[in-house]
Amino acid sequence: MIDQALLKTYLADEGLTYSDEVILKLDRFAELLLERNQSVNLTAIKEPDAVLVKHLLDSLFIFKYVLFSEGAKVIDVGCGAGFPSMPMLIARNDLKMHFLDSTQKKLCFIEDALATLQLNGTVIHTRAEEYAKKNVSRETFDFAVARAVANLSSLSELTLPLVTPGGYFIAMKGKEGEEELEQAKAAIKILGGKTQALHTFTLPDGSSRTMIVVKKISQTPTKYPRTSAAILKKPLS
Ligand code: SAM
C-alpha cells in the first residue's frame, strides 16, 4: 500500500526511528482507511503517497516537538478518522489514547482499526463542549491534541477545559497557525493556558505546518466551555 521504506526514511530524517512492526502497522492503518473510504467518507486524501505524507508523517511530527511521558493520558479532540491520534498510538502504544468525535461513522472506523491492529484505545462519541463539562473528564488529561477542527480560539475553548493543570494542549495547524495564535492569545489566557512554543515546518510535499504548544497553568473557569452556538457567535477575545 504505502511505501514503507520511504516513510521510514522521512521519519528517520526527523530523528524519529520506529521498528519494522510499527511501520507495518502504519501501512496497515493506511490500507484500512482507504478501503473503508470507498464506502464511508472519511478522508479527501485518496492516494497512498499523499496519505503517507499528509496523514501519517504529519501526525507523527508531533513526537519531534513534544515529549509525551510514558503512559500519558491523551485525548484527540475531533479525531475524525484518527489523525493525529491513531498514528501516535501505533508508534507509542503505551499512551492512553482517547478518540473523541461527534460523528459516529468515523468512530466506528476507529473501533474497527483498533481491533484489527490489536491496540487499546477509548472511543468517545460526543461533542467536546459536552464532554468537558463532565466531572469525570474535565481537567483529567495530560495532553489534548487536535488537527483541523476549528480556529484556535474556539478550539482552545473545546480542549483546554479537558487538560489537567500542568498538562498541554497541542494544536496542529497549517500556515495560518501564527495568525490564529495572535487572535487566540486572550482566549488561551482566560482558559488557563500559556503559549509555550510555536513550531513551523514543511512536509516533503511542500505544505507548511504550524504546531502550537500551550501549557495549562491554571484551572479553567467553570463557565467554559460555553455552548457550541455561543462559541461560534462570540469567540473569546
Ligand atoms: N482531526 C482529523 C484530521 O485531522 O483528519 C479530523 C478533522 S475533520 C476536518 C474535523 C472533525 O472534528 C470532524 O470529524 C468533526 O466531526 C469533529 N468535530 C468538530 N467539532 C467538534 C466538536 N465540537 N466536538 C467533537 N467533534 C467535533
Coordinates of C-alpha atoms and ligand atoms in Angstrom, one line a residue:
M1 CA 0.0 0.0 0.0
I2 CA 2.3 2.9 1.2
D3 CA 6.0 3.0 0.5
Q4 CA 7.2 1.7 3.9
A5 CA 10.9 2.4 3.2
L6 CA 10.1 6.0 2.2
L7 CA 8.0 6.5 5.4
K8 CA 10.9 5.1 7.5
T9 CA 13.4 7.4 5.8
Y10 CA 11.2 10.5 6.2
L11 CA 10.8 9.8 9.9
A12 CA 14.5 9.0 10.4
D13 CA 15.3 12.4 8.7
E14 CA 13.4 14.0 11.6
G15 CA 15.1 11.9 14.2
L16 CA 12.2 9.6 14.7
T17 CA 13.0 5.9 14.5
Y18 CA 10.5 3.1 14.7
S19 CA 10.6 -0.7 14.5
D20 CA 9.5 -2.5 11.3
E21 CA 6.4 -3.7 13.3
V22 CA 5.3 -0.1 13.8
I23 CA 5.9 0.8 10.2
L24 CA 4.0 -2.2 9.1
K25 CA 1.0 -1.2 11.4
L26 CA 1.1 2.3 9.9
D27 CA 0.9 0.8 6.5
R28 CA -2.0 -1.5 7.5
F29 CA -3.8 1.5 9.0
A30 CA -3.4 3.5 5.7
E31 CA -4.8 0.4 3.9
L32 CA -7.8 0.1 6.3
L33 CA -8.5 3.9 5.9
L34 CA -8.5 3.8 2.1
E35 CA -10.5 0.6 2.0
R36 CA -13.3 2.0 4.3
N37 CA -13.1 5.3 2.5
Q38 CA -14.6 3.6 -0.6
S39 CA -17.9 3.2 1.3
V40 CA -17.8 5.8 4.0
N41 CA -16.5 9.3 3.5
L42 CA -13.5 9.5 5.9
T43 CA -10.9 11.5 4.1
A44 CA -10.5 13.6 0.9
I45 CA -7.0 12.2 0.5
K46 CA -7.2 9.1 -1.6
E47 CA -3.6 8.5 -2.9
P48 CA -1.4 6.3 -0.8
D49 CA 1.6 8.6 -1.3
A50 CA -0.5 11.6 0.0
V51 CA -1.8 9.6 2.9
L52 CA 1.8 8.8 3.8
V53 CA 2.8 12.5 3.9
K54 CA -0.4 14.4 4.8
H55 CA -1.8 11.9 7.4
L56 CA 0.9 9.6 8.7
L57 CA 4.0 11.8 8.7
D58 CA 2.1 15.0 9.6
S59 CA 0.6 13.2 12.6
L60 CA 4.0 11.8 13.8
F61 CA 5.8 15.1 13.6
I62 CA 4.2 15.8 17.0
F63 CA 6.8 13.5 18.5
K64 CA 9.6 15.6 17.1
Y65 CA 8.4 18.7 19.1
V66 CA 6.6 17.3 22.2
L67 CA 7.8 14.8 24.7
F68 CA 4.9 12.5 25.8
S69 CA 5.6 10.9 29.2
E70 CA 5.3 7.1 29.4
G71 CA 1.6 6.1 29.8
A72 CA 0.3 9.7 29.4
K73 CA -3.5 10.2 29.1
V74 CA -4.1 11.8 25.8
I75 CA -7.3 13.0 24.0
D76 CA -7.6 13.8 20.3
V77 CA -10.5 16.3 20.1
G78 CA -12.3 15.9 16.7
C79 CA -10.2 12.9 15.8
G80 CA -12.1 12.2 12.6
A81 CA -10.6 9.0 11.1
G82 CA -7.8 9.1 13.7
F83 CA -5.4 12.0 13.0
P84 CA -3.1 12.6 14.7
S85 CA -4.2 10.0 17.3
M86 CA -4.0 6.7 15.5
P87 CA -0.5 7.1 14.1
M88 CA 0.5 8.3 17.6
L89 CA -0.9 5.3 19.3
I90 CA 0.6 2.9 16.7
A91 CA 4.0 4.5 17.3
R92 CA 3.5 4.7 21.1
N93 CA 1.2 2.0 22.4
D94 CA 1.9 3.0 26.0
L95 CA -0.2 6.1 25.6
K96 CA -3.7 6.1 27.0
M97 CA -5.3 7.4 23.8
H98 CA -8.9 8.8 23.8
F99 CA -10.6 9.4 20.4
L100 CA -13.3 12.0 20.6
D101 CA -15.6 13.0 17.8
S102 CA -19.2 13.9 17.3
T103 CA -19.5 11.8 14.1
Q104 CA -20.4 8.1 14.8
K105 CA -19.3 6.7 11.4
K106 CA -15.7 7.9 12.0
L107 CA -15.6 6.3 15.4
C108 CA -16.9 3.0 14.0
F109 CA -13.9 3.0 11.8
I110 CA -11.6 3.8 14.7
E111 CA -13.1 0.9 16.7
D112 CA -12.5 -1.5 13.8
A113 CA -9.0 -0.3 13.2
L114 CA -8.1 -0.6 17.0
A115 CA -9.4 -4.2 16.9
T116 CA -7.6 -5.1 13.6
L117 CA -4.3 -3.6 14.8
Q118 CA -4.7 -5.0 18.3
L119 CA -4.4 -1.7 20.0
N120 CA -6.1 -0.4 23.1
G121 CA -7.9 3.0 23.0
T122 CA -11.0 4.7 24.3
V123 CA -13.6 5.9 21.8
I124 CA -15.9 8.8 22.9
H125 CA -18.9 9.7 20.8
T126 CA -20.0 13.2 21.9
R127 CA -19.3 16.9 21.4
A128 CA -16.2 18.2 23.1
E129 CA -18.0 21.0 24.8
E130 CA -20.4 18.5 26.4
Y131 CA -17.6 16.1 27.4
A132 CA -15.6 18.9 29.0
K133 CA -18.5 19.8 31.3
K134 CA -18.5 16.3 32.9
N135 CA -16.6 15.9 36.2
V136 CA -15.2 12.5 35.1
S137 CA -13.5 14.0 32.1
R138 CA -12.9 17.7 33.0
E139 CA -9.2 18.6 33.6
T140 CA -8.2 14.9 33.6
F141 CA -6.0 14.7 30.5
D142 CA -2.2 15.1 30.4
F143 CA -2.4 16.2 26.8
A144 CA -5.2 17.3 24.4
V145 CA -4.3 17.2 20.7
A146 CA -6.3 18.5 17.7
R147 CA -5.8 18.9 14.0
A148 CA -8.2 20.6 11.5
V149 CA -11.1 21.1 13.9
A150 CA -11.8 24.8 14.5
N151 CA -10.0 28.1 14.7
L152 CA -7.5 28.3 17.6
S153 CA -9.7 30.5 19.8
S154 CA -12.7 28.2 19.6
L155 CA -10.5 25.1 19.7
S156 CA -8.8 26.3 22.9
E157 CA -12.3 26.5 24.5
L158 CA -13.0 22.9 23.4
T159 CA -9.7 21.5 24.6
L160 CA -8.2 23.4 27.5
P161 CA -11.0 22.6 29.9
L162 CA -10.1 18.9 29.4
V163 CA -6.4 19.3 30.3
T164 CA -5.2 19.0 33.8
P165 CA -3.2 21.9 35.2
G166 CA 0.5 21.2 34.3
G167 CA -0.7 19.4 31.1
Y168 CA -0.5 20.5 27.5
F169 CA -2.8 21.3 24.5
I170 CA -1.2 20.8 21.1
A171 CA -2.8 22.4 18.1
M172 CA -1.7 21.2 14.6
K173 CA -2.3 23.9 12.1
G174 CA -1.4 24.9 8.5
K175 CA 0.3 28.1 7.6
E176 CA -2.5 30.1 9.3
G177 CA -1.3 29.0 12.7
E178 CA 0.8 32.0 13.6
E179 CA -2.0 34.5 12.7
E180 CA -4.6 32.3 14.6
L181 CA -2.3 32.4 17.7
E182 CA -2.2 36.2 17.7
Q183 CA -6.1 36.2 17.6
A184 CA -6.4 33.4 20.3
K185 CA -3.9 34.8 22.9
A186 CA -6.6 36.3 25.1
A187 CA -8.7 33.2 24.9
I188 CA -5.8 31.0 25.9
K189 CA -5.1 33.2 28.9
I190 CA -8.8 33.3 30.0
L191 CA -9.0 29.5 29.8
G192 CA -5.9 28.9 32.0
G193 CA -3.3 28.3 29.3
K194 CA 0.1 29.8 28.4
T195 CA 1.6 29.5 24.9
Q196 CA 4.9 27.7 25.3
A197 CA 6.0 27.2 21.7
L198 CA 5.1 27.7 18.0
H199 CA 7.0 25.3 15.7
T200 CA 6.8 25.7 11.9
F201 CA 7.9 23.0 9.5
T202 CA 7.4 21.9 5.9
L203 CA 6.2 18.4 4.8
P204 CA 8.1 16.7 2.0
D205 CA 5.3 17.7 -0.4
G206 CA 6.0 21.4 0.4
S207 CA 2.9 22.0 2.6
S208 CA 3.5 24.4 5.5
R209 CA 2.6 23.4 9.0
T210 CA 2.4 25.0 12.4
M211 CA 2.4 23.2 15.8
I212 CA 1.3 25.3 18.7
V213 CA 2.1 24.1 22.2
V214 CA 0.0 25.5 25.1
K215 CA 0.7 24.7 28.7
K216 CA -2.2 24.6 31.1
I217 CA -1.0 26.7 34.0
S218 CA -4.3 27.2 36.0
Q219 CA -7.8 25.8 36.2
T220 CA -10.3 26.8 33.5
P221 CA -13.2 28.9 35.0
T222 CA -16.2 26.6 35.2
K223 CA -18.3 28.7 32.8
Y224 CA -16.2 27.4 30.0
P225 CA -16.7 25.8 27.5
R226 CA -19.9 27.6 26.6
T227 CA -22.4 26.0 24.2
S228 CA -21.3 25.5 20.6
A229 CA -23.7 28.2 19.5
A230 CA -22.1 30.7 22.0
I231 CA -18.6 29.7 21.0
L232 CA -19.4 30.3 17.3
K233 CA -21.3 33.5 17.9
K234 CA -18.8 35.2 20.1
P235 CA -15.3 33.6 20.2
L236 CA -13.3 34.5 23.3
S237 CA -11.1 37.6 22.8
Ligands
SAM1 N1 -8.6 15.6 13.2 C1 -9.0 14.8 12.0 C2 -8.0 15.1 10.9 O1 -7.1 15.9 11.0 O2 -8.0 14.4 9.8 C3 -10.4 15.2 11.5 C4 -10.5 16.6 11.0 S1 -12.2 16.9 10.5 C5 -11.9 18.2 9.4 C6 -12.9 17.7 11.9 C7 -13.5 16.7 12.8 O3 -13.9 17.3 14.0 C8 -14.8 16.1 12.3 O4 -14.7 14.7 12.4 C9 -15.9 16.6 13.2 O5 -16.9 15.6 13.4 C10 -15.1 16.9 14.5 N2 -15.7 17.9 15.4 C11 -15.8 19.2 15.0 N3 -16.3 19.9 16.1 C12 -16.5 19.0 17.1 C13 -16.9 19.1 18.5 N4 -17.3 20.3 19.0 N5 -16.9 18.0 19.2 C14 -16.5 16.8 18.7 N6 -16.1 16.7 17.4 C15 -16.0 17.8 16.6

